[in-house]
Every structure is written in structure tokens, then in C-alpha cells.
Amino acid sequence: MTNRFVVTPNLCIGCRTCELACSFRHSVNGKPGQTRIFAVAGPMKEMWVPVTCLQCEDPACAKSCLVDAISRNEETGAMEIDQEKCVKCMACVAACPFGCSIHDQQHHMIVKCDLCGGEPACAQFCPTKALVYQPVGSAKPKVVA
Amino acid sequence: MVHLTIDGTRVQAKEGEMLLKVIKQLGIDVPSLCDHDAVEPFGACRLCLVEITKQSWDGWKKYVTSCLYPVEDGLIVNTQAEKVVEARKTLIDLQLARCPGSPEIQQLAADYGITQTSYEPKIDSDNCILCGLCTRICEHMGFAAISTVDRGPDRRIASPLDEPPPDCIGCLACAINCPTNVIPYTEKGNKRTIWDKEFELITCSKCGRKTITRDFARALSKMRDIPEAYFEVCDACHRAETATNMGRIAGWSRREEAAS
């Protein structure tokens, strides 16, 4: 795990390009799939926050999975769902306190951000760099207050 | 790593891996109904039958269910051998006699050129192929609320004493993963009924969407130490909350105050 996915809500303009990029990257049988990232309107008008999986250290999704279908990809650090193992009980969808385990109703499967295996499409396409996938340590620490 | 040949293609596989998994990874179409990665292979439906041989076997061949057969070095596998297809046809024919009303079995039969079973079709069939996938998944998840009961022709899947199963938490894993979709359940308002047991569905405290059952949430928080409060809100409202919190961290509340 040498890269970090950095979200800077102040830069998000709510264009939803990330959602489209995600949909196309995770297409099923040539058709756009369910997006794993959401541009959600923040506490104020014209303020947006891209919400996606935080790849928690102690993830509720993996804890809630009774068939152990969710595990960490040691290369990217992302929690990934083994679709063949998943029994679609919706436990992880209900358990994730950030709402980032999603039920794809069209294809009836449970999906979540997998960092596109190390090349997140959302970060590649974000026009304002609100989403960046960069090596650990290259981010400038921001002084708040 | 072991090396084997499947339908003329030389492949590498991990030791201990089951043959069916390797065959599926190659994209070869071998029918299987009772196989699921979440549980141990069981070999109930027998449809994943393949022909195996080895150079050292002097032309002798074996017919095995690939879901239960671990890969071996030097194995030569034929998934579409004449005898295999013939045996599969017989199996599907028998399944069709047991489950004449199942669309999934009918489709499988049609794929193998069978339109009518040559056996006596079962009258009033429940269309269950008795693969036990539902019971195996339920047991693996730690509930074991249902099981196979009776023997021989009377064998069926049921709850203990045919009463609402006390251990069932209404997750629907049995019904959703059933290869022939024959486990009935209903959802009405905030009530879900399966195996004659009624469950209360959790209603999102913000938007009113229905999520999992109260019993399942309770079981999860007990078994896996997840705060029960996590289950009170649906995923979309959780995301909205996350957005608000992240916005606050980004310093919007101060800006908001300044703006007003």
C-alpha cells in the first residue's frame, strides 16, 4: 500500500464525473454498472462531498459478513467483495456506518469501492482534483484553525 | 502449483483447488446447480460431471463430479465427452421429472435438447432439487434454522417440526441463493414472512426505507460486535451523514456561520 486516496470536498463542484467514471469502469456485460462513489450535497447549497468507501482499519462490512466474503487486498489496501462467495444477505449494506456498501439492484449484487485495483477511475477523471490518488507522504499537511 | 489439461488447454492451478473452479475460470460452460463458493463443495446435483484421465492410466478413464475433485498434476480433463453429455442428459431428465414446473430446470433441459422428461413427472412437485444449498448456507452463517427432513421420496427441506424456525433471523440467504428459486417469502409494509415466521424490517429513522430484519441486526451485533445503532439508518442516509460530517471537517460550518 504505497498510495493514498485523498478526498478534498472544498474542491468538489458536484459534476458527478466520478460517478460516471466509476459506472463505466465497473460495467457489467458492456453496460454501465452501479457507481461506488456518490457526489452528495453537503451541509450547504453548492457544497458537495464525494462519498466513497474509506477502507476502514476495522471495517464493519467485513465484520458483518458471516461468510467471510469481504477481505483486504494486500496490494491496494482496499476491502474487496468476493462476488462468488457473497450470499447477498445485505448485512454489510446495513452495517456500513458510511453507507458505502451498495446493493446494485439492476444486477442484484453487493458492490463497494475496490480502488479499481490500484488505478481509481474517479481520481483519473476528476476535473478539479477533489479526488486524488497519490503516493503516501506527498500530500501537503493543511493547517486548520 | 499443478499443471493439467482441460479440453485441450494447458492450465496451471493451485494445489487443493477444486476442478470445477478451474473449469469455470476458463469460461467453459459446465452446468452446476448446488455449487457455491461460500460453502464447502457438496456434490448434490452431479451435473458438473467430467471425464478425467492421465497419460499413465493406459487409456482408462474416470467420471467424477468436478466440484468435489481436487486438481492433480498431469490430469487430462474432457468436459464435453460423449459419455459425459449422455450422463448429464440423464441427470437433467431425472431432475425434470422431479421438478416439471421449474423454469431453471426447463431451461437447462432445453439447452441439452430435452423438451419432455422420459420419466413419470412428479405430481404436485415443489420444484426443489434437494441440493441442500439453503441448509448449508444457513448452517455456515451460524444459524442452522432449516434442514433436510425425512428420507427417500419424502425427503424435503423444512424447519424443525414444520413450525416457524426459532433460529431463523429472516436474512433471505436461503431463498436468494436457491438455484431453482423455490423458497417462498413475502414482504408487506415493514413485515417479512419466510418459513411461516414473521419478521419486523428495520425502517430507516430518516427516510423510512426498509433495510434488514430486526432479528438479523440483533444477531449481527451480538455475533460480530457491531453497534446496533449502525443498523437504524439506511445506506443512502448514512452517506448523507458522512457528507455532512466530512463537510464539517473541511471547515464549512465556520463558513456557513460567516455567510449568515
Short mmCIF file of C-alpha atoms in Angstrom, two decimals:
data_model
loop_
_atom_site.label_atom_id
_atom_site.label_comp_id
_atom_site.label_asym_id
_atom_site.label_seq_id
_atom_site.Cartn_x
_atom_site.Cartn_y
_atom_site.Cartn_z
CA MET A 1 0.00 0.00 0.00
CA THR A 2 2.05 2.96 -1.24
CA ASN A 3 -0.75 5.20 -2.45
CA ARG A 4 -3.44 7.09 -0.66
CA PHE A 5 -6.87 8.14 -1.90
CA VAL A 6 -7.35 11.76 -0.87
CA VAL A 7 -10.74 13.50 -0.92
CA THR A 8 -10.83 17.30 -0.71
CA PRO A 9 -14.50 18.32 -0.51
CA ASN A 10 -13.68 22.02 -0.88
CA LEU A 11 -12.63 21.38 -4.47
CA CYS A 12 -15.70 19.34 -5.47
CA ILE A 13 -18.07 21.09 -7.89
CA GLY A 14 -20.68 18.29 -7.91
CA CYS A 15 -20.24 17.48 -11.61
CA ARG A 16 -20.65 13.74 -10.91
CA THR A 17 -17.90 12.84 -13.36
CA CYS A 18 -16.57 10.48 -10.68
CA GLU A 19 -19.89 8.62 -10.62
CA LEU A 20 -19.83 8.24 -14.39
CA ALA A 21 -16.19 7.13 -14.45
CA CYS A 22 -16.94 4.57 -11.73
CA SER A 23 -20.03 3.32 -13.55
CA PHE A 24 -18.11 2.80 -16.77
CA ARG A 25 -15.10 1.20 -15.09
CA HIS A 26 -17.41 -1.23 -13.31
CA SER A 27 -19.55 -2.02 -16.32
CA VAL A 28 -21.32 -5.37 -16.44
CA ASN A 29 -21.62 -7.10 -19.81
CA GLY A 30 -20.72 -3.89 -21.62
CA LYS A 31 -23.34 -1.81 -19.83
CA PRO A 32 -22.55 0.84 -17.18
CA GLY A 33 -22.80 -0.60 -13.68
CA GLN A 34 -23.67 0.76 -10.28
CA THR A 35 -21.40 3.59 -9.14
CA ARG A 36 -19.43 3.06 -5.93
CA ILE A 37 -18.86 6.78 -5.36
CA PHE A 38 -21.52 9.42 -4.77
CA ALA A 39 -21.33 13.20 -5.03
CA VAL A 40 -23.59 14.08 -2.10
CA ALA A 41 -24.84 17.60 -1.41
CA GLY A 42 -23.13 18.79 1.77
CA PRO A 43 -24.49 20.87 4.60
CA MET A 44 -24.71 23.98 2.42
CA LYS A 45 -26.02 24.78 -1.03
CA GLU A 46 -23.44 24.37 -3.80
CA MET A 47 -21.24 22.39 -1.45
CA TRP A 48 -20.54 18.84 -2.46
CA VAL A 49 -18.77 15.90 -0.89
CA PRO A 50 -17.66 12.85 -2.88
CA VAL A 51 -18.55 9.96 -0.58
CA THR A 52 -16.92 6.62 -1.15
CA CYS A 53 -15.51 3.73 0.87
CA LEU A 54 -12.99 4.83 3.48
CA GLN A 55 -11.33 1.38 3.54
CA CYS A 56 -11.58 1.36 7.36
CA GLU A 57 -8.95 -0.27 9.51
CA ASP A 58 -11.58 -2.24 11.43
CA PRO A 59 -14.36 -2.42 8.83
CA ALA A 60 -17.94 -3.09 9.84
CA CYS A 61 -18.64 -4.63 6.42
CA ALA A 62 -16.07 -7.40 6.87
CA LYS A 63 -17.12 -7.92 10.48
CA SER A 64 -20.77 -8.26 9.48
CA CYS A 65 -20.07 -10.73 6.66
CA LEU A 66 -20.97 -14.13 8.06
CA VAL A 67 -19.48 -16.00 5.09
CA ASP A 68 -16.21 -14.00 5.12
CA ALA A 69 -16.62 -12.80 1.54
CA ILE A 70 -15.07 -9.38 2.28
CA SER A 71 -11.31 -9.22 2.70
CA ARG A 72 -8.49 -6.76 2.24
CA ASN A 73 -6.49 -6.72 -0.96
CA GLU A 74 -2.99 -6.50 0.49
CA GLU A 75 -1.64 -4.82 -2.64
CA THR A 76 -4.03 -1.87 -2.76
CA GLY A 77 -5.30 -1.91 0.81
CA ALA A 78 -8.89 -1.92 -0.44
CA MET A 79 -11.59 -4.09 1.10
CA GLU A 80 -12.95 -6.23 -1.72
CA ILE A 81 -16.07 -8.40 -2.03
CA ASP A 82 -15.64 -11.89 -3.44
CA GLN A 83 -18.76 -12.00 -5.62
CA GLU A 84 -18.65 -15.78 -5.85
CA LYS A 85 -18.70 -16.11 -2.07
CA CYS A 86 -21.29 -13.39 -1.37
CA VAL A 87 -24.72 -14.76 -0.37
CA LYS A 88 -26.44 -11.34 -0.76
CA CYS A 89 -27.81 -11.23 2.79
CA MET A 90 -27.40 -7.40 2.82
CA ALA A 91 -25.66 -7.45 6.21
CA CYS A 92 -22.76 -5.27 5.02
CA VAL A 93 -25.10 -2.79 3.30
CA ALA A 94 -26.92 -2.32 6.59
CA ALA A 95 -23.79 -2.38 8.76
CA CYS A 96 -21.52 0.15 6.99
CA PRO A 97 -21.82 3.36 9.04
CA PHE A 98 -20.78 5.39 5.98
CA GLY A 99 -23.26 3.77 3.58
CA CYS A 100 -20.55 2.71 1.16
CA SER A 101 -21.55 -0.92 0.71
CA ILE A 102 -24.15 -0.69 -2.02
CA HIS A 103 -26.85 -3.01 -3.34
CA ASP A 104 -26.78 -2.95 -7.15
CA GLN A 105 -30.46 -3.60 -7.78
CA GLN A 106 -30.08 -3.98 -11.52
CA HIS A 107 -27.62 -6.85 -11.36
CA HIS A 108 -28.61 -7.95 -7.87
CA MET A 109 -25.17 -7.94 -6.35
CA ILE A 110 -23.48 -6.10 -3.49
CA VAL A 111 -20.74 -3.72 -4.60
CA LYS A 112 -18.24 -1.37 -2.97
CA CYS A 113 -15.20 0.69 -3.92
CA ASP A 114 -12.23 -1.55 -4.75
CA LEU A 115 -9.93 1.34 -5.75
CA CYS A 116 -10.15 -0.13 -9.29
CA GLY A 117 -7.32 -2.48 -8.36
CA GLY A 118 -4.91 0.41 -7.80
CA GLU A 119 -5.97 2.87 -10.52
CA PRO A 120 -9.15 4.61 -9.36
CA ALA A 121 -11.06 5.87 -12.40
CA CYS A 122 -12.79 8.60 -10.37
CA ALA A 123 -9.46 10.20 -9.45
CA GLN A 124 -8.26 10.00 -13.05
CA PHE A 125 -11.33 11.84 -14.32
CA CYS A 126 -11.95 14.35 -11.50
CA PRO A 127 -11.57 17.75 -13.25
CA THR A 128 -10.84 19.73 -10.07
CA LYS A 129 -8.55 17.27 -8.27
CA ALA A 130 -11.04 16.91 -5.43
CA LEU A 131 -10.19 13.22 -5.73
CA VAL A 132 -6.52 12.34 -5.93
CA TYR A 133 -4.73 9.00 -5.71
CA GLN A 134 -1.17 9.80 -4.75
CA PRO A 135 1.86 8.25 -3.08
CA VAL A 136 1.75 8.33 0.71
CA GLY A 137 3.62 11.37 2.06
CA SER A 138 3.22 13.60 -0.98
CA ALA A 139 0.19 15.41 0.43
CA LYS A 140 0.97 18.75 2.00
CA PRO A 141 -0.33 18.89 5.55
CA LYS A 142 -3.05 21.51 5.74
CA VAL A 143 -3.16 23.71 8.79
CA VAL A 144 -6.70 24.08 10.06
CA ALA A 145 -7.57 26.78 12.61
CA MET B 1 1.18 -25.34 -8.47
CA VAL B 2 -0.07 -28.23 -10.56
CA HIS B 3 -0.36 -28.47 -14.34
CA LEU B 4 -3.35 -30.03 -16.06
CA THR B 5 -5.10 -30.05 -19.43
CA ILE B 6 -8.75 -29.04 -19.71
CA ASP B 7 -10.42 -29.51 -23.10
CA GLY B 8 -7.02 -29.28 -24.78
CA THR B 9 -5.90 -26.15 -22.91
CA ARG B 10 -2.90 -26.49 -20.61
CA VAL B 11 -3.53 -24.63 -17.37
CA GLN B 12 -1.91 -24.01 -14.02
CA ALA B 13 -3.88 -24.32 -10.81
CA LYS B 14 -3.28 -24.03 -7.10
CA GLU B 15 -2.93 -27.28 -5.21
CA GLY B 16 -6.11 -28.25 -3.40
CA GLU B 17 -8.33 -26.20 -5.69
CA MET B 18 -11.41 -27.98 -6.98
CA LEU B 19 -11.58 -28.90 -10.65
CA LEU B 20 -14.91 -27.11 -11.24
CA LYS B 21 -13.43 -23.79 -10.11
CA VAL B 22 -10.59 -24.05 -12.62
CA ILE B 23 -13.02 -25.08 -15.36
CA LYS B 24 -15.24 -22.06 -14.62
CA GLN B 25 -12.25 -19.72 -14.59
CA LEU B 26 -11.50 -20.88 -18.13
CA GLY B 27 -15.02 -19.83 -19.13
CA ILE B 28 -16.04 -23.37 -20.09
CA ASP B 29 -19.76 -23.98 -19.75
CA VAL B 30 -20.27 -26.84 -17.30
CA PRO B 31 -23.68 -26.85 -15.64
CA SER B 32 -23.80 -26.85 -11.85
CA LEU B 33 -26.68 -26.06 -9.53
CA CYS B 34 -25.59 -26.80 -5.98
CA ASP B 35 -22.12 -25.22 -6.04
CA HIS B 36 -21.46 -22.01 -4.11
CA ASP B 37 -18.08 -20.59 -3.09
CA ALA B 38 -19.33 -19.62 0.36
CA VAL B 39 -19.74 -23.24 1.44
CA GLU B 40 -17.81 -26.47 1.07
CA PRO B 41 -18.49 -28.41 -2.14
CA PHE B 42 -21.22 -30.97 -1.67
CA GLY B 43 -21.80 -32.79 -4.96
CA ALA B 44 -25.57 -32.97 -4.74
CA CYS B 45 -26.70 -32.14 -8.26
CA ARG B 46 -23.96 -34.18 -10.02
CA LEU B 47 -24.29 -32.02 -13.15
CA CYS B 48 -20.66 -30.86 -13.14
CA LEU B 49 -19.63 -34.39 -14.15
CA VAL B 50 -16.46 -34.56 -16.27
CA GLU B 51 -14.22 -37.23 -17.78
CA ILE B 52 -10.69 -37.45 -16.43
CA THR B 53 -7.68 -39.46 -17.44
CA LYS B 54 -3.90 -39.41 -17.18
CA GLN B 55 -1.16 -40.40 -19.56
CA SER B 56 -0.13 -43.13 -17.09
CA TRP B 57 -3.63 -44.62 -16.90
CA ASP B 58 -3.23 -46.66 -20.12
CA GLY B 59 -6.36 -45.23 -21.69
CA TRP B 60 -8.52 -45.79 -18.61
CA LYS B 61 -10.96 -43.03 -17.82
CA LYS B 62 -12.87 -41.90 -14.77
CA TYR B 63 -16.08 -39.93 -14.43
CA VAL B 64 -16.10 -37.55 -11.48
CA THR B 65 -18.10 -34.61 -10.15
CA SER B 66 -15.64 -31.78 -10.75
CA CYS B 67 -16.87 -29.71 -7.77
CA LEU B 68 -15.55 -32.40 -5.42
CA TYR B 69 -12.38 -33.38 -7.27
CA PRO B 70 -9.15 -31.60 -6.30
CA VAL B 71 -6.82 -30.81 -9.20
CA GLU B 72 -3.94 -33.20 -9.82
CA ASP B 73 -0.73 -32.90 -11.77
CA GLY B 74 -0.96 -34.30 -15.29
CA LEU B 75 -4.73 -34.62 -15.29
CA ILE B 76 -6.41 -34.57 -18.72
CA VAL B 77 -9.99 -33.34 -18.43
CA ASN B 78 -12.71 -33.57 -21.04
CA THR B 79 -15.82 -31.62 -20.09
CA GLN B 80 -17.80 -32.38 -23.24
CA ALA B 81 -17.04 -36.09 -23.80
CA GLU B 82 -19.87 -38.08 -25.37
CA LYS B 83 -20.39 -40.23 -22.25
CA VAL B 84 -20.36 -37.14 -20.01
CA VAL B 85 -23.01 -35.35 -22.07
CA GLU B 86 -25.08 -38.54 -22.13
CA ALA B 87 -24.89 -38.90 -18.33
CA ARG B 88 -25.70 -35.23 -17.84
CA LYS B 89 -28.74 -35.62 -20.07
CA THR B 90 -29.99 -38.49 -17.90
CA LEU B 91 -29.47 -36.42 -14.76
CA ILE B 92 -31.30 -33.43 -16.22
CA ASP B 93 -34.07 -35.75 -17.43
CA LEU B 94 -34.48 -37.03 -13.86
CA GLN B 95 -34.43 -33.51 -12.43
CA LEU B 96 -37.09 -32.52 -14.95
CA ALA B 97 -39.24 -35.42 -13.77
CA ARG B 98 -38.86 -34.23 -10.18
CA CYS B 99 -39.28 -30.52 -10.92
CA PRO B 100 -41.52 -30.29 -14.01
CA GLY B 101 -42.58 -26.75 -13.16
CA SER B 102 -39.15 -25.21 -12.57
CA PRO B 103 -38.19 -22.64 -15.25
CA GLU B 104 -34.50 -23.05 -14.40
CA ILE B 105 -34.56 -26.82 -14.90
CA GLN B 106 -36.68 -26.44 -18.05
CA GLN B 107 -34.09 -24.04 -19.49
CA LEU B 108 -31.25 -26.41 -18.60
CA ALA B 109 -33.15 -29.28 -20.24
CA ALA B 110 -33.79 -27.20 -23.35
CA ASP B 111 -30.05 -26.42 -23.57
CA TYR B 112 -29.43 -30.17 -23.70
CA GLY B 113 -32.22 -30.79 -26.20
CA ILE B 114 -34.75 -32.25 -23.75
CA THR B 115 -38.28 -30.90 -24.03
CA GLN B 116 -40.17 -33.66 -22.24
CA THR B 117 -38.98 -35.89 -19.43
CA SER B 118 -38.91 -39.58 -20.33
CA TYR B 119 -39.82 -40.48 -16.74
CA GLU B 120 -43.09 -40.04 -14.89
CA PRO B 121 -43.28 -36.34 -13.86
CA LYS B 122 -43.88 -35.81 -10.14
CA ILE B 123 -47.38 -34.62 -9.35
CA ASP B 124 -47.72 -31.54 -7.11
CA SER B 125 -43.95 -31.08 -7.12
CA ASP B 126 -42.44 -28.31 -5.01
CA ASN B 127 -39.71 -27.99 -7.70
CA CYS B 128 -36.95 -28.36 -5.11
CA ILE B 129 -33.94 -30.32 -6.39
CA LEU B 130 -32.91 -31.15 -2.78
CA CYS B 131 -29.35 -29.90 -3.26
CA GLY B 132 -29.34 -28.58 0.31
CA LEU B 133 -27.59 -25.33 -0.64
CA CYS B 134 -30.06 -23.38 1.53
CA THR B 135 -29.36 -25.51 4.59
CA ARG B 136 -25.61 -25.43 4.02
CA ILE B 137 -25.53 -21.63 3.70
CA CYS B 138 -27.77 -21.23 6.74
CA GLU B 139 -25.52 -23.51 8.78
CA HIS B 140 -22.36 -21.77 7.55
CA MET B 141 -23.77 -18.39 8.55
CA GLY B 142 -24.18 -19.79 12.04
CA PHE B 143 -27.94 -20.19 12.30
CA ALA B 144 -28.86 -23.68 11.01
CA ALA B 145 -32.55 -22.81 11.15
CA ILE B 146 -33.61 -25.26 8.43
CA SER B 147 -32.53 -28.75 7.42
CA THR B 148 -33.44 -31.69 5.24
CA VAL B 149 -36.08 -33.88 6.86
CA ASP B 150 -37.45 -37.39 6.17
CA ARG B 151 -35.89 -39.94 3.83
CA GLY B 152 -36.23 -41.35 0.37
CA PRO B 153 -39.01 -39.97 -1.76
CA ASP B 154 -40.36 -37.96 1.21
CA ARG B 155 -37.09 -36.07 1.71
CA ARG B 156 -37.59 -32.31 1.78
CA ILE B 157 -36.27 -29.05 3.22
CA ALA B 158 -38.14 -27.87 6.31
CA SER B 159 -37.91 -26.10 9.62
CA PRO B 160 -37.87 -28.17 12.84
CA LEU B 161 -41.29 -29.85 13.31
CA ASP B 162 -42.59 -27.71 10.42
CA GLU B 163 -43.08 -24.86 12.84
CA PRO B 164 -41.68 -21.32 12.45
CA PRO B 165 -37.93 -21.93 12.98
CA PRO B 166 -36.75 -20.36 16.24
CA ASP B 167 -33.20 -19.80 14.93
CA CYS B 168 -34.22 -18.13 11.66
CA ILE B 169 -33.34 -14.43 11.51
CA GLY B 170 -35.00 -13.74 8.15
CA CYS B 171 -31.90 -12.81 6.11
CA LEU B 172 -33.29 -14.47 2.94
CA ALA B 173 -29.90 -16.01 2.11
CA CYS B 174 -31.62 -19.40 1.62
CA ALA B 175 -34.27 -18.04 -0.76
CA ILE B 176 -31.95 -15.78 -2.77
CA ASN B 177 -29.29 -18.44 -3.35
CA CYS B 178 -31.71 -21.28 -4.16
CA PRO B 179 -30.74 -22.48 -7.66
CA THR B 180 -34.38 -23.07 -8.60
CA ASN B 181 -35.88 -20.14 -6.61
CA VAL B 182 -38.47 -22.22 -4.79
CA ILE B 183 -38.29 -20.88 -1.24
CA PRO B 184 -41.28 -18.57 -0.85
CA TYR B 185 -41.22 -15.34 1.12
CA THR B 186 -43.37 -12.23 1.23
CA GLU B 187 -42.71 -8.62 2.13
CA LYS B 188 -45.54 -6.35 3.09
CA GLY B 189 -45.02 -2.98 4.73
CA ASN B 190 -42.40 -3.49 7.42
CA LYS B 191 -43.12 -7.22 7.75
CA ARG B 192 -41.27 -10.03 6.05
CA THR B 193 -42.53 -13.59 6.20
CA ILE B 194 -40.39 -16.62 5.44
CA TRP B 195 -40.71 -20.20 6.71
CA ASP B 196 -44.04 -19.10 8.28
CA LYS B 197 -42.17 -16.79 10.62
CA GLU B 198 -42.90 -13.08 10.63
CA PHE B 199 -40.07 -10.57 10.97
CA GLU B 200 -40.01 -6.87 11.56
CA LEU B 201 -37.95 -4.95 8.99
CA ILE B 202 -35.91 -2.04 10.31
CA THR B 203 -37.28 1.24 8.96
CA CYS B 204 -34.66 3.93 8.32
CA SER B 205 -35.23 6.55 11.02
CA LYS B 206 -34.62 9.33 8.47
CA CYS B 207 -36.14 8.35 5.13
CA GLY B 208 -38.33 5.39 6.04
CA ARG B 209 -36.66 2.89 3.69
CA LYS B 210 -36.73 -0.73 4.80
CA THR B 211 -33.42 -2.45 5.45
CA ILE B 212 -32.68 -5.81 7.10
CA THR B 213 -34.77 -7.53 9.76
CA ARG B 214 -34.53 -6.51 13.42
CA ASP B 215 -33.60 -10.10 14.37
CA PHE B 216 -30.72 -10.15 11.85
CA ALA B 217 -29.37 -6.82 13.13
CA ARG B 218 -29.53 -8.10 16.71
CA ALA B 219 -27.80 -11.34 15.76
CA LEU B 220 -25.06 -9.45 13.89
CA SER B 221 -24.35 -7.07 16.75
CA LYS B 222 -24.20 -10.00 19.16
CA MET B 223 -22.07 -12.29 16.97
CA ARG B 224 -19.72 -9.74 15.46
CA ASP B 225 -19.75 -6.92 17.99
CA ILE B 226 -21.25 -4.24 15.75
CA PRO B 227 -23.18 -1.43 17.50
CA GLU B 228 -26.89 -1.90 16.95
CA ALA B 229 -27.22 1.83 16.25
CA TYR B 230 -25.43 1.28 12.90
CA PHE B 231 -28.50 -0.54 11.60
CA GLU B 232 -31.05 2.19 12.34
CA VAL B 233 -30.24 4.24 9.22
CA CYS B 234 -30.25 3.12 5.56
CA ASP B 235 -27.16 3.33 3.36
CA ALA B 236 -28.26 6.47 1.47
CA CYS B 237 -28.89 8.36 4.73
CA HIS B 238 -25.55 7.09 6.06
CA ARG B 239 -23.90 8.67 3.02
CA ALA B 240 -25.70 11.97 3.58
CA GLU B 241 -24.49 11.89 7.20
CA THR B 242 -20.95 11.16 6.01
CA ALA B 243 -21.13 14.12 3.60
CA THR B 244 -22.27 16.44 6.38
CA ASN B 245 -19.54 15.25 8.73
CA MET B 246 -16.83 15.47 6.07
CA GLY B 247 -18.07 18.93 5.15
CA ARG B 248 -17.76 19.94 8.78
CA ILE B 249 -14.20 18.63 8.91
CA ALA B 250 -13.46 20.65 5.75
CA GLY B 251 -14.47 23.73 7.68
CA TRP B 252 -17.83 24.51 6.15
CA SER B 253 -19.70 25.13 9.32
CA ARG B 254 -17.49 28.13 10.03
CA ARG B 255 -18.07 29.43 6.51
CA GLU B 256 -21.74 28.76 6.92
CA GLU B 257 -21.75 30.86 10.07
CA ALA B 258 -19.81 33.63 8.35
CA ALA B 259 -22.27 33.61 5.45
CA SER B 260 -25.24 34.00 7.74
#
